[in-house]
Amino acid sequence: MLFKDKLILDKIPRHVAIIMDGNGRWAAQFGNERTFGHEHGVEAVRSVVEGASEVGVGYLTLYAFSTENWARPKEEVDALMGLLVQSISEETDELLKSNVRLRVIGDVKSLPQNVQEKLTWSIDKLNACSGLTLVLALSYSSKWEIVEAVKRIAEQVKSGEVDPSEIDYDLMNRFLNTSDMPDPELLIRTSGECRISNFLLWQIAYSELYFTPKLWPDFRKEDLFEAIYDFQNRERRFGKTSQQLES
Ligand code: FPP
């Protein structure tokens, strides 16, 4: 039986976040350059976006380029930026047909001009879509996002708009890039690495974590459904006891 058929449709996570890892190792298996892995990673992105739409995930956030990734060799960074522009150009019509909206989180202004323009073009074109929201984390890191939020709150305290006593979880949420999204209920990382790598640290406080040895270019929608199936069989206690949840 397929994992898709085992899913409980009214228990689909509203927000799934994915750390797409293993492109370089996947390429190395075939004696190829790392960029070969990134190119094939796009097929996994396509399949996962399709799958998330099919089962009614509300938000799918993909860690596509971290702040730390700028330190990679220039050729690899250029190849990734080129791939991003190409994928957005080629996939936007399909996303429109599938009613998928696009959002970006991260330091967008640090991206090359042509990437920023292509993202704006696609976001505008998909603006009226009301199905899945695909969120690309680009030039993103959680510590950067938190520091930016703290700076902006400090400015508002300085100008008298915010009183320090008003600073609480809700206020902090409002200053994050993800202010209008629910927190991820499920975080998936591929390639067997069991770490978070500066991704959505605030937002995953109570997320279920799912690690799979599959390398990202091999990941497909059925793997997403398997992760969601696993999620549906976990007990989420949010600090309470099992007995409290039962009563
Ligand atoms: C991590 O694998 C992957 C990335 C840093 C880039 C992810 C990009 C894509 C999947 C392609 C473009 C994306 C979109 C949204 C169109 P790695 O290079 O760290 O692999 P390794 O750990 O095996 O070296």
PDB file of C-alpha atoms and ligand atoms in Angstrom:
ATOM      1  CA  MET A   1       0.000   0.000   0.000  1.00  0.00           C
ATOM      2  CA  LEU A   2       1.301   3.460  -0.894  1.00  0.00           C
ATOM      3  CA  PHE A   3       2.033   5.893   1.944  1.00  0.00           C
ATOM      4  CA  LYS A   4      -0.260   8.397   0.247  1.00  0.00           C
ATOM      5  CA  ASP A   5      -3.213   6.044   0.713  1.00  0.00           C
ATOM      6  CA  LYS A   6      -2.373   5.574   4.396  1.00  0.00           C
ATOM      7  CA  LEU A   7      -2.504   9.295   5.215  1.00  0.00           C
ATOM      8  CA  ILE A   8      -5.261  10.708   7.403  1.00  0.00           C
ATOM      9  CA  LEU A   9      -6.337  13.703   5.321  1.00  0.00           C
ATOM     10  CA  ASP A  10      -7.580  15.829   8.206  1.00  0.00           C
ATOM     11  CA  LYS A  11      -4.224  15.419   9.990  1.00  0.00           C
ATOM     12  CA  ILE A  12      -1.961  16.757   7.263  1.00  0.00           C
ATOM     13  CA  PRO A  13       0.648  19.170   8.682  1.00  0.00           C
ATOM     14  CA  ARG A  14      -0.209  22.734   7.750  1.00  0.00           C
ATOM     15  CA  HIS A  15       3.451  23.616   7.277  1.00  0.00           C
ATOM     16  CA  VAL A  16       6.265  21.289   6.219  1.00  0.00           C
ATOM     17  CA  ALA A  17       9.851  22.568   6.071  1.00  0.00           C
ATOM     18  CA  ILE A  18      12.660  20.722   4.294  1.00  0.00           C
ATOM     19  CA  ILE A  19      16.447  20.928   4.517  1.00  0.00           C
ATOM     20  CA  MET A  20      17.353  19.633   1.058  1.00  0.00           C
ATOM     21  CA  ASP A  21      20.753  18.021   1.575  1.00  0.00           C
ATOM     22  CA  GLY A  22      23.006  15.607  -0.275  1.00  0.00           C
ATOM     23  CA  ASN A  23      23.188  17.029  -3.795  1.00  0.00           C
ATOM     24  CA  GLY A  24      26.998  17.049  -3.790  1.00  0.00           C
ATOM     25  CA  ARG A  25      27.281  13.466  -2.516  1.00  0.00           C
ATOM     26  CA  TRP A  26      24.665  12.318  -5.033  1.00  0.00           C
ATOM     27  CA  ALA A  27      26.718  13.805  -7.897  1.00  0.00           C
ATOM     28  CA  ALA A  28      29.944  12.288  -6.526  1.00  0.00           C
ATOM     29  CA  GLN A  29      28.400   8.794  -6.771  1.00  0.00           C
ATOM     30  CA  PHE A  30      28.456   9.257 -10.542  1.00  0.00           C
ATOM     31  CA  GLY A  31      31.861  10.956 -10.590  1.00  0.00           C
ATOM     32  CA  ASN A  32      30.192  14.268 -11.441  1.00  0.00           C
ATOM     33  CA  GLU A  33      30.525  17.868 -10.292  1.00  0.00           C
ATOM     34  CA  ARG A  34      28.387  19.107  -7.394  1.00  0.00           C
ATOM     35  CA  THR A  35      26.275  21.246  -9.751  1.00  0.00           C
ATOM     36  CA  PHE A  36      25.085  18.037 -11.457  1.00  0.00           C
ATOM     37  CA  GLY A  37      23.523  17.135  -8.096  1.00  0.00           C
ATOM     38  CA  HIS A  38      21.856  20.544  -7.782  1.00  0.00           C
ATOM     39  CA  GLU A  39      20.397  20.193 -11.302  1.00  0.00           C
ATOM     40  CA  HIS A  40      18.860  16.855 -10.358  1.00  0.00           C
ATOM     41  CA  GLY A  41      17.707  18.372  -7.073  1.00  0.00           C
ATOM     42  CA  VAL A  42      15.228  20.434  -9.089  1.00  0.00           C
ATOM     43  CA  GLU A  43      13.372  17.213 -10.064  1.00  0.00           C
ATOM     44  CA  ALA A  44      12.964  16.430  -6.365  1.00  0.00           C
ATOM     45  CA  VAL A  45      11.657  19.961  -5.745  1.00  0.00           C
ATOM     46  CA  ARG A  46       9.076  19.516  -8.530  1.00  0.00           C
ATOM     47  CA  SER A  47       7.876  16.172  -7.173  1.00  0.00           C
ATOM     48  CA  VAL A  48       7.646  17.387  -3.570  1.00  0.00           C
ATOM     49  CA  VAL A  49       5.734  20.556  -4.527  1.00  0.00           C
ATOM     50  CA  GLU A  50       3.289  18.383  -6.491  1.00  0.00           C
ATOM     51  CA  GLY A  51       2.931  15.954  -3.584  1.00  0.00           C
ATOM     52  CA  ALA A  52       2.434  18.688  -0.982  1.00  0.00           C
ATOM     53  CA  SER A  53      -0.329  20.215  -3.160  1.00  0.00           C
ATOM     54  CA  GLU A  54      -2.012  16.848  -3.678  1.00  0.00           C
ATOM     55  CA  VAL A  55      -2.452  16.138   0.034  1.00  0.00           C
ATOM     56  CA  GLY A  56      -3.304  19.694   1.095  1.00  0.00           C
ATOM     57  CA  VAL A  57      -0.161  20.914   2.859  1.00  0.00           C
ATOM     58  CA  GLY A  58      -0.640  24.675   3.371  1.00  0.00           C
ATOM     59  CA  TYR A  59       2.982  25.836   3.413  1.00  0.00           C
ATOM     60  CA  LEU A  60       6.103  24.112   2.100  1.00  0.00           C
ATOM     61  CA  THR A  61       9.366  25.833   3.023  1.00  0.00           C
ATOM     62  CA  LEU A  62      12.521  24.720   1.219  1.00  0.00           C
ATOM     63  CA  TYR A  63      15.990  25.660   2.446  1.00  0.00           C
ATOM     64  CA  ALA A  64      17.440  26.397  -0.975  1.00  0.00           C
ATOM     65  CA  PHE A  65      20.404  28.647  -0.104  1.00  0.00           C
ATOM     66  CA  SER A  66      21.721  29.527   3.344  1.00  0.00           C
ATOM     67  CA  THR A  67      23.645  32.613   4.436  1.00  0.00           C
ATOM     68  CA  GLU A  68      26.580  30.237   4.974  1.00  0.00           C
ATOM     69  CA  ASN A  69      26.316  28.912   1.382  1.00  0.00           C
ATOM     70  CA  TRP A  70      27.800  32.214   0.104  1.00  0.00           C
ATOM     71  CA  ALA A  71      31.165  30.826   1.309  1.00  0.00           C
ATOM     72  CA  ARG A  72      31.042  28.004  -1.285  1.00  0.00           C
ATOM     73  CA  PRO A  73      33.266  28.229  -4.398  1.00  0.00           C
ATOM     74  CA  LYS A  74      32.105  31.060  -6.674  1.00  0.00           C
ATOM     75  CA  GLU A  75      31.368  28.667  -9.577  1.00  0.00           C
ATOM     76  CA  GLU A  76      28.986  26.678  -7.387  1.00  0.00           C
ATOM     77  CA  VAL A  77      27.227  29.802  -6.083  1.00  0.00           C
ATOM     78  CA  ASP A  78      26.876  31.119  -9.656  1.00  0.00           C
ATOM     79  CA  ALA A  79      25.546  27.758 -10.834  1.00  0.00           C
ATOM     80  CA  LEU A  80      22.977  27.687  -8.011  1.00  0.00           C
ATOM     81  CA  MET A  81      21.808  31.240  -8.771  1.00  0.00           C
ATOM     82  CA  GLY A  82      21.551  30.365 -12.487  1.00  0.00           C
ATOM     83  CA  LEU A  83      19.591  27.235 -11.675  1.00  0.00           C
ATOM     84  CA  LEU A  84      17.224  29.218  -9.522  1.00  0.00           C
ATOM     85  CA  VAL A  85      16.487  31.712 -12.305  1.00  0.00           C
ATOM     86  CA  GLN A  86      16.071  28.911 -14.846  1.00  0.00           C
ATOM     87  CA  SER A  87      13.801  26.831 -12.590  1.00  0.00           C
ATOM     88  CA  ILE A  88      11.581  29.782 -11.708  1.00  0.00           C
ATOM     89  CA  SER A  89      11.295  30.755 -15.406  1.00  0.00           C
ATOM     90  CA  GLU A  90      10.418  27.208 -16.439  1.00  0.00           C
ATOM     91  CA  GLU A  91       8.161  26.211 -13.531  1.00  0.00           C
ATOM     92  CA  THR A  92       6.041  29.314 -12.919  1.00  0.00           C
ATOM     93  CA  ASP A  93       3.361  28.372 -15.496  1.00  0.00           C
ATOM     94  CA  GLU A  94       3.046  24.919 -13.948  1.00  0.00           C
ATOM     95  CA  LEU A  95       2.840  26.441 -10.461  1.00  0.00           C
ATOM     96  CA  LEU A  96       0.076  28.745 -11.715  1.00  0.00           C
ATOM     97  CA  LYS A  97      -1.881  25.768 -13.093  1.00  0.00           C
ATOM     98  CA  SER A  98      -1.472  24.019  -9.735  1.00  0.00           C
ATOM     99  CA  ASN A  99      -2.658  27.153  -7.846  1.00  0.00           C
ATOM    100  CA  VAL A 100       0.678  27.446  -5.977  1.00  0.00           C
ATOM    101  CA  ARG A 101       1.704  30.793  -4.459  1.00  0.00           C
ATOM    102  CA  LEU A 102       5.384  31.713  -4.079  1.00  0.00           C
ATOM    103  CA  ARG A 103       7.065  33.464  -1.143  1.00  0.00           C
ATOM    104  CA  VAL A 104      10.684  34.085  -0.222  1.00  0.00           C
ATOM    105  CA  ILE A 105      12.275  34.389   3.202  1.00  0.00           C
ATOM    106  CA  GLY A 106      15.841  35.529   3.759  1.00  0.00           C
ATOM    107  CA  ASP A 107      18.079  38.438   2.881  1.00  0.00           C
ATOM    108  CA  VAL A 108      16.588  38.887  -0.602  1.00  0.00           C
ATOM    109  CA  LYS A 109      18.534  42.107  -1.217  1.00  0.00           C
ATOM    110  CA  SER A 110      21.806  40.160  -1.083  1.00  0.00           C
ATOM    111  CA  LEU A 111      20.760  38.024  -4.080  1.00  0.00           C
ATOM    112  CA  PRO A 112      21.963  38.952  -7.584  1.00  0.00           C
ATOM    113  CA  GLN A 113      19.707  41.479  -9.336  1.00  0.00           C
ATOM    114  CA  ASN A 114      18.493  38.987 -11.974  1.00  0.00           C
ATOM    115  CA  VAL A 115      17.466  36.509  -9.255  1.00  0.00           C
ATOM    116  CA  GLN A 116      15.563  39.240  -7.376  1.00  0.00           C
ATOM    117  CA  GLU A 117      13.786  40.301 -10.592  1.00  0.00           C
ATOM    118  CA  LYS A 118      12.818  36.732 -11.512  1.00  0.00           C
ATOM    119  CA  LEU A 119      11.493  36.103  -8.013  1.00  0.00           C
ATOM    120  CA  THR A 120       9.415  39.308  -8.078  1.00  0.00           C
ATOM    121  CA  TRP A 121       8.063  38.370 -11.517  1.00  0.00           C
ATOM    122  CA  SER A 122       7.018  34.902 -10.335  1.00  0.00           C
ATOM    123  CA  ILE A 123       5.607  36.071  -6.982  1.00  0.00           C
ATOM    124  CA  ASP A 124       3.448  38.664  -8.832  1.00  0.00           C
ATOM    125  CA  LYS A 125       2.266  36.117 -11.393  1.00  0.00           C
ATOM    126  CA  LEU A 126       1.254  33.644  -8.673  1.00  0.00           C
ATOM    127  CA  ASN A 127      -0.154  36.286  -6.352  1.00  0.00           C
ATOM    128  CA  ALA A 128      -3.799  35.266  -6.720  1.00  0.00           C
ATOM    129  CA  CYS A 129      -3.140  31.555  -6.168  1.00  0.00           C
ATOM    130  CA  SER A 130      -4.829  30.140  -3.097  1.00  0.00           C
ATOM    131  CA  GLY A 131      -3.494  26.583  -2.822  1.00  0.00           C
ATOM    132  CA  LEU A 132      -0.086  25.585  -1.484  1.00  0.00           C
ATOM    133  CA  THR A 133       2.290  28.399  -0.511  1.00  0.00           C
ATOM    134  CA  LEU A 134       5.802  27.466  -1.627  1.00  0.00           C
ATOM    135  CA  VAL A 135       8.330  29.329   0.514  1.00  0.00           C
ATOM    136  CA  LEU A 136      11.926  29.478  -0.696  1.00  0.00           C
ATOM    137  CA  ALA A 137      14.502  30.238   1.990  1.00  0.00           C
ATOM    138  CA  LEU A 138      17.203  32.104   0.085  1.00  0.00           C
ATOM    139  CA  SER A 139      20.244  33.742   1.613  1.00  0.00           C
ATOM    140  CA  TYR A 140      18.499  32.736   4.809  1.00  0.00           C
ATOM    141  CA  SER A 141      19.757  31.828   8.227  1.00  0.00           C
ATOM    142  CA  SER A 142      17.779  31.765  11.412  1.00  0.00           C
ATOM    143  CA  LYS A 143      20.346  33.667  13.500  1.00  0.00           C
ATOM    144  CA  TRP A 144      20.348  36.417  10.831  1.00  0.00           C
ATOM    145  CA  GLU A 145      16.537  36.543  10.915  1.00  0.00           C
ATOM    146  CA  ILE A 146      16.438  36.731  14.736  1.00  0.00           C
ATOM    147  CA  VAL A 147      19.108  39.461  14.868  1.00  0.00           C
ATOM    148  CA  GLU A 148      17.171  41.490  12.241  1.00  0.00           C
ATOM    149  CA  ALA A 149      13.987  41.109  14.270  1.00  0.00           C
ATOM    150  CA  VAL A 150      15.733  42.198  17.484  1.00  0.00           C
ATOM    151  CA  LYS A 151      17.221  45.267  15.722  1.00  0.00           C
ATOM    152  CA  ARG A 152      13.799  46.330  14.459  1.00  0.00           C
ATOM    153  CA  ILE A 153      12.175  45.793  17.872  1.00  0.00           C
ATOM    154  CA  ALA A 154      14.986  47.824  19.478  1.00  0.00           C
ATOM    155  CA  GLU A 155      14.304  50.671  17.007  1.00  0.00           C
ATOM    156  CA  GLN A 156      10.612  50.614  17.933  1.00  0.00           C
ATOM    157  CA  VAL A 157      11.467  50.638  21.638  1.00  0.00           C
ATOM    158  CA  LYS A 158      13.772  53.602  21.010  1.00  0.00           C
ATOM    159  CA  SER A 159      11.078  55.529  19.167  1.00  0.00           C
ATOM    160  CA  GLY A 160       8.526  54.751  21.867  1.00  0.00           C
ATOM    161  CA  GLU A 161       6.277  52.619  19.598  1.00  0.00           C
ATOM    162  CA  VAL A 162       6.908  49.488  21.701  1.00  0.00           C
ATOM    163  CA  ASP A 163       7.253  49.283  25.460  1.00  0.00           C
ATOM    164  CA  PRO A 164       9.766  46.613  26.632  1.00  0.00           C
ATOM    165  CA  SER A 165       7.012  45.050  28.768  1.00  0.00           C
ATOM    166  CA  GLU A 166       5.076  44.291  25.546  1.00  0.00           C
ATOM    167  CA  ILE A 167       7.869  42.074  24.170  1.00  0.00           C
ATOM    168  CA  ASP A 168       6.566  38.516  24.190  1.00  0.00           C
ATOM    169  CA  TYR A 169       6.438  35.498  21.832  1.00  0.00           C
ATOM    170  CA  ASP A 170       3.670  37.062  19.712  1.00  0.00           C
ATOM    171  CA  LEU A 171       5.522  40.311  19.221  1.00  0.00           C
ATOM    172  CA  MET A 172       8.707  38.438  18.304  1.00  0.00           C
ATOM    173  CA  ASN A 173       6.732  36.354  15.773  1.00  0.00           C
ATOM    174  CA  ARG A 174       5.472  39.527  14.118  1.00  0.00           C
ATOM    175  CA  PHE A 175       9.040  40.649  13.397  1.00  0.00           C
ATOM    176  CA  LEU A 176      10.216  37.394  11.823  1.00  0.00           C
ATOM    177  CA  ASN A 177      10.185  36.736   8.055  1.00  0.00           C
ATOM    178  CA  THR A 178       7.575  34.061   8.729  1.00  0.00           C
ATOM    179  CA  SER A 179       5.166  36.431  10.535  1.00  0.00           C
ATOM    180  CA  ASP A 180       2.151  35.441   8.430  1.00  0.00           C
ATOM    181  CA  MET A 181       2.752  31.674   8.440  1.00  0.00           C
ATOM    182  CA  PRO A 182       2.035  28.960  10.978  1.00  0.00           C
ATOM    183  CA  ASP A 183       5.137  27.342  12.493  1.00  0.00           C
ATOM    184  CA  PRO A 184       6.263  24.154  10.723  1.00  0.00           C
ATOM    185  CA  GLU A 185       4.744  21.076  12.278  1.00  0.00           C
ATOM    186  CA  LEU A 186       7.163  18.806  10.454  1.00  0.00           C
ATOM    187  CA  LEU A 187      10.806  19.415   9.540  1.00  0.00           C
ATOM    188  CA  ILE A 188      12.486  16.972   7.161  1.00  0.00           C
ATOM    189  CA  ARG A 189      16.211  16.718   6.467  1.00  0.00           C
ATOM    190  CA  THR A 190      17.606  14.444   3.790  1.00  0.00           C
ATOM    191  CA  SER A 191      21.043  12.833   3.414  1.00  0.00           C
ATOM    192  CA  GLY A 192      21.408  11.315   6.885  1.00  0.00           C
ATOM    193  CA  GLU A 193      22.753  14.461   8.566  1.00  0.00           C
ATOM    194  CA  CYS A 194      20.997  15.035  11.890  1.00  0.00           C
ATOM    195  CA  ARG A 195      21.343  18.759  12.463  1.00  0.00           C
ATOM    196  CA  ILE A 196      19.339  21.933  11.886  1.00  0.00           C
ATOM    197  CA  SER A 197      22.012  24.124  10.246  1.00  0.00           C
ATOM    198  CA  ASN A 198      20.621  27.511  11.274  1.00  0.00           C
ATOM    199  CA  PHE A 199      17.153  26.888   9.790  1.00  0.00           C
ATOM    200  CA  LEU A 200      13.968  28.283  11.409  1.00  0.00           C
ATOM    201  CA  LEU A 201      15.349  27.852  14.952  1.00  0.00           C
ATOM    202  CA  TRP A 202      12.591  29.913  16.576  1.00  0.00           C
ATOM    203  CA  GLN A 203       9.790  28.402  14.491  1.00  0.00           C
ATOM    204  CA  ILE A 204      10.675  24.721  15.046  1.00  0.00           C
ATOM    205  CA  ALA A 205      10.450  24.856  18.846  1.00  0.00           C
ATOM    206  CA  TYR A 206       7.719  22.177  18.751  1.00  0.00           C
ATOM    207  CA  SER A 207       8.159  20.742  15.254  1.00  0.00           C
ATOM    208  CA  GLU A 208       8.504  17.024  14.714  1.00  0.00           C
ATOM    209  CA  LEU A 209      11.919  16.269  13.190  1.00  0.00           C
ATOM    210  CA  TYR A 210      12.314  13.620  10.494  1.00  0.00           C
ATOM    211  CA  PHE A 211      15.716  12.555   9.194  1.00  0.00           C
ATOM    212  CA  THR A 212      16.085  10.288   6.182  1.00  0.00           C
ATOM    213  CA  PRO A 213      19.282   8.866   4.657  1.00  0.00           C
ATOM    214  CA  LYS A 214      17.959   9.529   1.125  1.00  0.00           C
ATOM    215  CA  LEU A 215      20.004  12.092  -0.780  1.00  0.00           C
ATOM    216  CA  TRP A 216      17.921  15.045  -1.964  1.00  0.00           C
ATOM    217  CA  PRO A 217      18.008  14.299  -5.745  1.00  0.00           C
ATOM    218  CA  ASP A 218      16.491  10.856  -4.976  1.00  0.00           C
ATOM    219  CA  PHE A 219      13.695  12.258  -2.790  1.00  0.00           C
ATOM    220  CA  ARG A 220      10.196  12.121  -4.320  1.00  0.00           C
ATOM    221  CA  LYS A 221       6.634  12.839  -3.250  1.00  0.00           C
ATOM    222  CA  GLU A 222       6.196   9.269  -1.923  1.00  0.00           C
ATOM    223  CA  ASP A 223       9.098   9.992   0.462  1.00  0.00           C
ATOM    224  CA  LEU A 224       7.260  13.132   1.583  1.00  0.00           C
ATOM    225  CA  PHE A 225       4.130  11.048   2.179  1.00  0.00           C
ATOM    226  CA  GLU A 226       6.212   8.562   4.209  1.00  0.00           C
ATOM    227  CA  ALA A 227       7.484  11.437   6.389  1.00  0.00           C
ATOM    228  CA  ILE A 228       3.926  12.750   6.854  1.00  0.00           C
ATOM    229  CA  TYR A 229       2.738   9.219   7.716  1.00  0.00           C
ATOM    230  CA  ASP A 230       5.476   9.009  10.349  1.00  0.00           C
ATOM    231  CA  PHE A 231       4.430  12.445  11.671  1.00  0.00           C
ATOM    232  CA  GLN A 232       0.794  11.321  11.921  1.00  0.00           C
ATOM    233  CA  ASN A 233       1.836   8.436  14.140  1.00  0.00           C
ATOM    234  CA  ARG A 234       3.685  10.563  16.678  1.00  0.00           C
ATOM    235  CA  GLU A 235       2.243  11.900  19.894  1.00  0.00           C
ATOM    236  CA  ARG A 236       2.674  15.678  20.056  1.00  0.00           C
ATOM    237  CA  ARG A 237       2.606  16.652  23.722  1.00  0.00           C
ATOM    238  CA  PHE A 238       3.758  20.317  23.699  1.00  0.00           C
ATOM    239  CA  GLY A 239       5.189  19.863  27.202  1.00  0.00           C
ATOM    240  CA  LYS A 240       2.090  18.105  28.603  1.00  0.00           C
ATOM    241  CA  THR A 241       1.829  14.465  29.707  1.00  0.00           C
ATOM    242  CA  SER A 242       0.183  11.682  27.652  1.00  0.00           C
ATOM    243  CA  GLN A 243      -2.582  11.401  30.300  1.00  0.00           C
ATOM    244  CA  GLN A 244      -3.359  15.102  30.018  1.00  0.00           C
ATOM    245  CA  LEU A 245      -3.704  14.763  26.253  1.00  0.00           C
ATOM    246  CA  GLU A 246      -6.065  11.781  26.626  1.00  0.00           C
ATOM    247  CA  SER A 247      -8.371  13.609  29.015  1.00  0.00           C
TER     248      SER A 247
HETATM  249  C1  FPP B   1      22.481  20.938  -0.285  1.00  0.00           C
HETATM  250  O1  FPP B   1      23.241  19.885  -0.814  1.00  0.00           O
HETATM  251  C2  FPP B   1      21.734  21.649  -1.317  1.00  0.00           C
HETATM  252  C3  FPP B   1      21.850  22.973  -1.597  1.00  0.00           C
HETATM  253  C4  FPP B   1      22.793  23.849  -0.877  1.00  0.00           C
HETATM  254  C5  FPP B   1      21.094  23.624  -2.685  1.00  0.00           C
HETATM  255  C6  FPP B   1      19.695  23.174  -2.921  1.00  0.00           C
HETATM  256  C7  FPP B   1      19.281  23.589  -4.274  1.00  0.00           C
HETATM  257  C8  FPP B   1      18.493  22.883  -5.124  1.00  0.00           C
HETATM  258  C9  FPP B   1      17.853  21.626  -4.753  1.00  0.00           C
HETATM  259  C10 FPP B   1      18.272  23.343  -6.507  1.00  0.00           C
HETATM  260  C11 FPP B   1      17.476  24.577  -6.741  1.00  0.00           C
HETATM  261  C12 FPP B   1      16.325  24.793  -5.872  1.00  0.00           C
HETATM  262  C13 FPP B   1      15.117  25.290  -6.258  1.00  0.00           C
HETATM  263  C14 FPP B   1      14.159  25.663  -5.184  1.00  0.00           C
HETATM  264  C15 FPP B   1      14.689  25.445  -7.650  1.00  0.00           C
HETATM  265  P1  FPP B   1      24.819  19.920  -0.653  1.00  0.00           P
HETATM  266  O2  FPP B   1      25.385  20.648  -1.818  1.00  0.00           O
HETATM  267  O3  FPP B   1      25.186  20.506   0.671  1.00  0.00           O
HETATM  268  O4  FPP B   1      25.180  18.392  -0.708  1.00  0.00           O
HETATM  269  P2  FPP B   1      26.341  17.632   0.085  1.00  0.00           P
HETATM  270  O5  FPP B   1      26.020  17.771   1.543  1.00  0.00           O
HETATM  271  O6  FPP B   1      26.224  16.217  -0.396  1.00  0.00           O
HETATM  272  O7  FPP B   1      27.628  18.266  -0.278  1.00  0.00           O
END
